XYZ file of N, CA and C in Angstrom:
405
model
N -52.918 60.950 71.956
C -52.790 59.994 73.321
C -54.322 60.733 74.083
N -54.560 61.926 74.172
C -55.758 63.017 74.822
C -57.222 61.919 74.143
N -56.816 61.761 73.039
C -58.239 60.826 72.313
C -58.442 60.102 72.962
N -56.985 59.046 72.909
C -57.372 57.685 73.672
C -57.526 57.199 75.149
N -56.677 58.130 75.675
C -57.368 58.358 77.187
C -58.901 58.420 77.583
N -59.139 59.262 76.426
C -60.810 59.683 76.675
C -61.391 58.706 76.222
N -61.065 57.748 75.295
C -61.714 57.073 74.410
C -61.655 55.365 75.933
N -60.218 55.640 76.438
C -60.488 54.582 77.364
C -61.559 54.917 78.758
N -61.542 56.366 78.902
C -62.061 56.365 80.143
C -63.842 56.046 80.023
N -64.111 56.497 78.517
C -65.337 56.506 78.039
C -65.987 55.006 78.272
N -64.925 53.942 77.654
C -64.989 52.729 77.710
C -65.628 52.285 79.425
N -64.239 52.302 80.421
C -64.507 52.220 81.733
C -65.730 52.757 82.120
N -66.153 53.862 81.812
C -67.520 54.198 82.217
C -68.843 52.827 81.522
N -68.586 52.486 80.231
C -69.687 52.245 79.838
C -69.642 50.258 80.517
N -68.469 49.998 80.405
C -68.338 48.994 81.289
C -68.890 48.864 82.745
N -68.596 49.956 83.503
C -69.434 50.115 84.539
C -70.992 50.164 85.036
N -70.722 51.036 83.651
C -72.713 51.328 83.794
C -73.513 49.406 82.921
N -72.378 49.277 82.451
C -73.317 47.501 82.245
C -72.877 47.051 83.174
N -72.532 46.959 84.253
C -71.748 46.472 84.897
C -73.197 46.767 86.377
N -72.972 47.842 86.393
C -73.888 48.527 87.457
C -75.847 48.028 86.861
N -75.772 48.281 85.261
C -76.956 47.821 84.471
C -77.761 45.813 85.430
N -76.391 45.308 85.156
C -77.162 44.187 85.333
C -77.015 43.776 86.727
N -76.657 43.949 87.797
C -76.572 43.999 89.046
C -77.819 44.327 89.778
N -78.346 43.699 91.152
C -79.687 44.567 91.505
C -79.174 45.688 92.223
N -80.293 46.739 91.711
C -79.767 47.986 92.325
C -79.912 47.942 93.826
N -79.366 49.071 94.494
C -79.650 49.066 95.709
C -79.533 50.371 96.893
N -78.338 50.780 95.935
C -78.157 52.305 96.305
C -77.259 53.535 95.443
N -77.184 54.188 95.558
C -76.382 55.126 95.381
C -75.180 54.790 95.510
N -73.779 54.679 93.775
C -72.696 53.981 94.348
C -71.920 55.022 93.901
N -70.538 54.956 94.500
C -69.105 54.923 94.658
C -68.518 54.563 93.803
N -68.128 54.317 92.737
C -67.342 53.694 91.336
C -65.439 54.233 91.748
N -65.219 53.732 92.132
C -63.620 53.838 92.667
C -63.719 55.319 92.734
N -63.759 56.376 92.192
C -63.238 57.551 92.735
C -64.623 58.759 91.847
N -65.735 57.981 91.607
C -66.189 58.614 90.945
C -67.963 58.305 92.076
N -68.500 59.351 91.903
C -70.170 59.153 92.863
C -71.434 59.007 91.652
N -71.991 58.109 92.141
C -73.411 58.120 90.916
C -74.182 58.219 91.508
N -75.562 59.172 90.367
C -76.622 59.366 91.157
C -77.317 59.193 90.252
N -78.871 59.368 90.709
C -80.284 59.749 89.726
C -80.879 60.273 89.747
N -81.207 60.947 88.585
C -82.336 62.078 88.585
C -83.310 61.845 87.639
N -84.476 62.691 87.779
C -86.315 62.557 87.086
C -85.343 64.557 86.050
N -84.954 65.419 86.367
C -85.031 66.567 85.048
C -83.192 66.810 85.058
N -83.072 67.597 84.153
C -81.909 67.982 83.927
C -82.214 69.464 82.868
N -81.343 69.866 82.984
C -81.970 71.638 82.486
C -79.924 71.961 82.197
N -79.868 72.986 80.583
C -78.830 73.688 80.902
C -78.659 75.508 80.959
N -78.155 75.949 81.962
C -78.311 77.033 82.588
C -78.281 78.138 81.208
N -78.896 78.944 81.118
C -78.597 79.382 79.880
C -78.204 79.341 78.282
N -78.304 77.649 78.695
C -78.130 77.628 77.159
C -76.899 76.664 76.865
N -75.683 76.561 78.318
C -74.788 76.822 78.647
C -74.366 75.182 79.522
N -73.054 74.606 78.820
C -72.907 73.755 79.672
C -72.128 73.841 81.232
N -72.170 72.964 82.146
C -72.156 71.454 82.597
C -73.666 71.857 82.831
N -74.306 70.425 82.715
C -75.500 70.456 82.544
C -75.854 70.596 84.125
N -77.274 70.765 84.746
C -77.657 70.902 86.052
C -78.391 69.905 85.830
N -78.565 68.876 86.792
C -79.175 67.551 86.778
C -79.971 67.912 88.435
N -81.537 67.397 88.414
C -82.251 68.144 89.414
C -83.248 66.598 89.564
N -84.111 66.947 90.971
C -85.041 66.358 91.480
C -84.343 64.707 91.457
N -83.369 64.562 92.355
C -82.869 63.333 92.651
C -83.862 62.208 93.015
N -83.353 60.997 92.622
C -84.185 60.053 92.791
C -83.923 58.495 93.708
N -83.856 57.585 94.219
C -83.526 56.562 94.461
C -83.298 55.164 93.451
N -82.479 54.515 93.760
C -82.940 53.383 92.851
C -84.018 52.504 92.639
N -84.909 52.395 93.294
C -86.138 51.839 93.762
C -87.369 52.551 92.556
N -86.658 53.822 92.263
C -87.867 54.562 91.695
C -86.852 54.194 90.354
N -85.607 54.416 90.188
C -84.897 53.986 88.791
C -85.524 52.483 87.892
N -85.309 51.795 89.428
C -85.961 50.465 88.386
C -87.556 50.213 88.393
N -88.246 51.163 89.329
C -89.636 51.309 88.423
C -89.865 51.894 87.167
N -88.777 52.699 87.124
C -88.992 53.615 85.544
C -88.365 52.740 84.187
N -87.471 51.654 85.349
C -86.466 51.184 84.289
C -88.012 49.730 83.540
N -88.641 49.684 84.592
C -89.591 48.415 84.529
C -90.763 48.615 83.747
N -91.527 49.941 83.567
C -92.599 50.359 83.143
C -92.803 50.534 81.922
N -94.032 49.833 81.317
C -94.439 50.267 80.220
C -95.014 51.272 79.306
N -94.806 52.219 80.926
C -95.296 54.068 79.930
C -93.997 54.448 79.975
N -93.886 55.053 78.662
C -92.280 56.153 78.132
C -92.387 56.958 79.456
N -91.047 56.512 80.144
C -90.677 57.846 81.215
C -89.068 57.767 81.189
N -88.441 58.871 81.651
C -86.842 59.249 81.349
C -86.179 59.598 82.467
N -84.969 59.441 82.835
C -84.195 59.123 84.081
C -82.752 59.594 83.419
N -82.196 60.255 84.788
C -80.681 60.265 83.837
C -79.933 59.999 85.223
N -78.696 60.287 84.528
C -77.646 58.782 85.747
C -76.548 59.925 85.519
N -75.852 60.421 86.640
C -74.711 61.648 87.136
C -73.309 61.120 87.240
N -72.469 61.024 86.917
C -71.642 60.765 87.276
C -70.526 61.868 87.839
N -70.411 61.799 89.154
C -69.355 62.846 89.607
C -68.223 62.581 90.250
N -67.068 63.274 89.914
C -65.929 63.130 90.106
C -64.991 64.258 91.019
N -64.875 63.922 92.448
C -64.484 65.546 93.046
C -65.634 66.718 93.128
N -67.597 65.867 92.815
C -68.041 67.145 93.152
C -68.371 67.606 91.708
N -67.898 67.150 90.801
C -68.147 68.102 89.325
C -68.732 67.295 88.500
N -69.867 67.408 87.436
C -70.463 66.330 86.893
C -69.141 66.118 86.259
N -69.181 64.830 85.221
C -67.736 64.780 84.533
C -68.762 63.645 83.255
N -69.529 63.169 83.175
C -70.566 62.726 82.606
C -72.051 62.303 82.701
N -73.043 63.063 82.116
C -74.528 62.328 82.974
C -75.099 61.284 81.382
N -75.964 60.474 81.655
C -76.517 59.875 80.396
C -77.999 59.926 80.665
N -79.006 60.028 79.521
C -80.173 60.110 79.467
C -80.896 58.562 79.396
N -81.569 57.963 80.031
C -82.650 57.027 79.618
C -83.753 56.963 79.535
N -84.134 56.401 78.291
C -86.154 56.246 78.258
C -86.136 54.883 78.309
N -86.456 54.617 79.853
C -87.055 53.563 80.631
C -86.041 52.762 80.335
N -85.277 51.697 80.027
C -84.286 50.746 80.288
C -83.636 50.904 78.922
N -83.292 52.284 78.215
C -82.534 52.088 77.070
C -81.968 53.831 76.658
N -80.741 53.730 76.297
C -79.808 54.819 76.466
C -79.785 55.310 75.520
N -80.570 57.013 75.219
C -80.587 57.723 74.314
C -79.473 58.807 74.739
N -78.964 58.825 75.489
C -77.942 60.233 74.827
C -77.219 60.667 75.736
N -75.838 60.663 75.458
C -74.846 60.719 77.220
C -73.776 61.938 76.782
N -73.620 63.176 78.059
C -72.370 64.180 77.402
C -71.577 63.709 78.835
N -69.717 64.337 77.864
C -69.182 63.959 79.131
C -68.672 65.491 79.372
N -67.910 65.457 80.293
C -67.393 67.200 80.395
C -65.330 66.524 80.954
N -64.430 67.915 80.248
C -63.718 67.214 80.639
C -63.011 68.552 81.320
N -62.374 68.410 82.156
C -62.184 69.871 83.033
C -60.487 70.040 82.918
N -60.557 71.385 83.078
C -58.567 72.009 83.434
C -58.325 71.740 84.930
N -57.227 71.335 85.394
C -56.704 71.370 86.488
C -57.077 72.529 87.371
N -57.657 73.627 86.736
C -57.881 74.385 87.832
C -59.619 74.262 88.030
N -60.734 73.353 87.332
C -61.702 72.998 87.735
C -62.369 73.912 86.576
N -62.068 74.305 85.373
C -63.003 74.888 84.387
C -63.043 74.185 82.982
N -64.442 73.900 83.034
C -64.932 73.041 81.859
C -64.056 73.643 80.714
N -63.527 72.457 79.499
C -62.311 72.961 78.465
C -63.423 72.213 77.190
N -64.029 71.037 77.357
C -64.340 70.544 76.392
C -65.619 69.514 76.908
N -66.642 69.761 75.882
C -67.901 68.967 75.539
C -68.098 67.875 74.959
N -68.433 66.908 75.008
C -68.847 65.466 74.904
C -70.164 64.673 74.467
N -70.576 64.882 73.460
C -71.586 64.596 73.363
C -71.633 62.948 72.603
N -71.987 61.666 73.163
C -71.970 60.971 72.550
C -70.354 60.204 72.576
N -69.631 60.760 72.524
C -68.556 60.110 72.840
C -67.773 61.239 71.865
N -68.478 62.164 71.107
C -67.666 62.977 70.161
C -67.912 64.020 70.402
N -66.413 65.138 70.039
C -66.389 66.407 71.035
C -67.173 67.391 70.245
N -68.301 68.356 70.674
C -68.984 68.777 70.216
C -68.383 70.162 70.297
N -68.331 70.611 71.495
C -67.110 72.166 71.310
C -66.787 72.351 72.598
N -66.585 73.960 72.978
C -65.973 74.167 73.785
C -66.848 74.471 74.724
N -66.919 75.290 76.052
C -68.184 75.807 76.666
C -67.539 77.447 76.306
N -69.242 78.173 76.028
C -69.759 79.527 75.747
C -68.617 80.489 75.901
N -67.828 80.446 77.370
C -67.060 81.010 77.672
C -65.742 81.198 77.560
N -64.929 80.404 77.020
C -63.808 80.040 75.890
C -63.890 81.128 74.472
N -64.927 80.902 73.817
C -65.272 81.321 72.706
C -65.175 82.500 73.103
N -65.969 82.745 73.889
C -66.254 84.413 74.050
C -64.587 84.865 74.089
N -63.916 84.350 75.166
C -62.458 85.093 75.476
C -61.450 85.252 74.496
N -61.788 83.650 73.525
C -61.158 83.922 72.034
C -61.310 85.201 71.337
N -62.973 85.647 70.758
C -63.770 87.238 70.312
C -62.875 88.391 70.826
N -62.428 88.228 72.264
C -61.837 89.385 72.956
C -60.580 89.656 72.893
N -59.674 88.563 72.469
C -58.564 88.551 73.116
C -58.003 88.627 71.158
N -58.766 88.144 69.981
C -58.865 88.076 68.633
C -57.961 87.076 68.532
N -58.289 85.897 68.933
C -57.583 84.738 69.135
C -58.455 83.740 68.338
N -57.796 82.795 66.845
C -59.084 82.192 66.448
C -59.444 80.609 67.153
């Protein structure tokens, strides 16, 4: 059931993104309870998730990057309640990759997805399991 829900959320985000890409860009947008922002840079602090997006840009800059003949990248971040739940990397107008994050009710990161495939749990969770002897 959880995988179905995650797939449904991913589909909704994809459809929202497709709709967003087909419309004239005007401003950073709020979709239902998601806030969408655009950035030039991304890093994984201490090689860990969630990623940190930086150098926020406006939609005019995004539009220029999409139309540019020079290869340029930007990131689209989706936030819910101030937490990054997904980001997508674009090279000009082509999506290169995406990461999605699942949090527990306390706001702790519990799952990481790359291109809609679960790739792991946060480093802190793996460390806790080693300390407690859990597998």
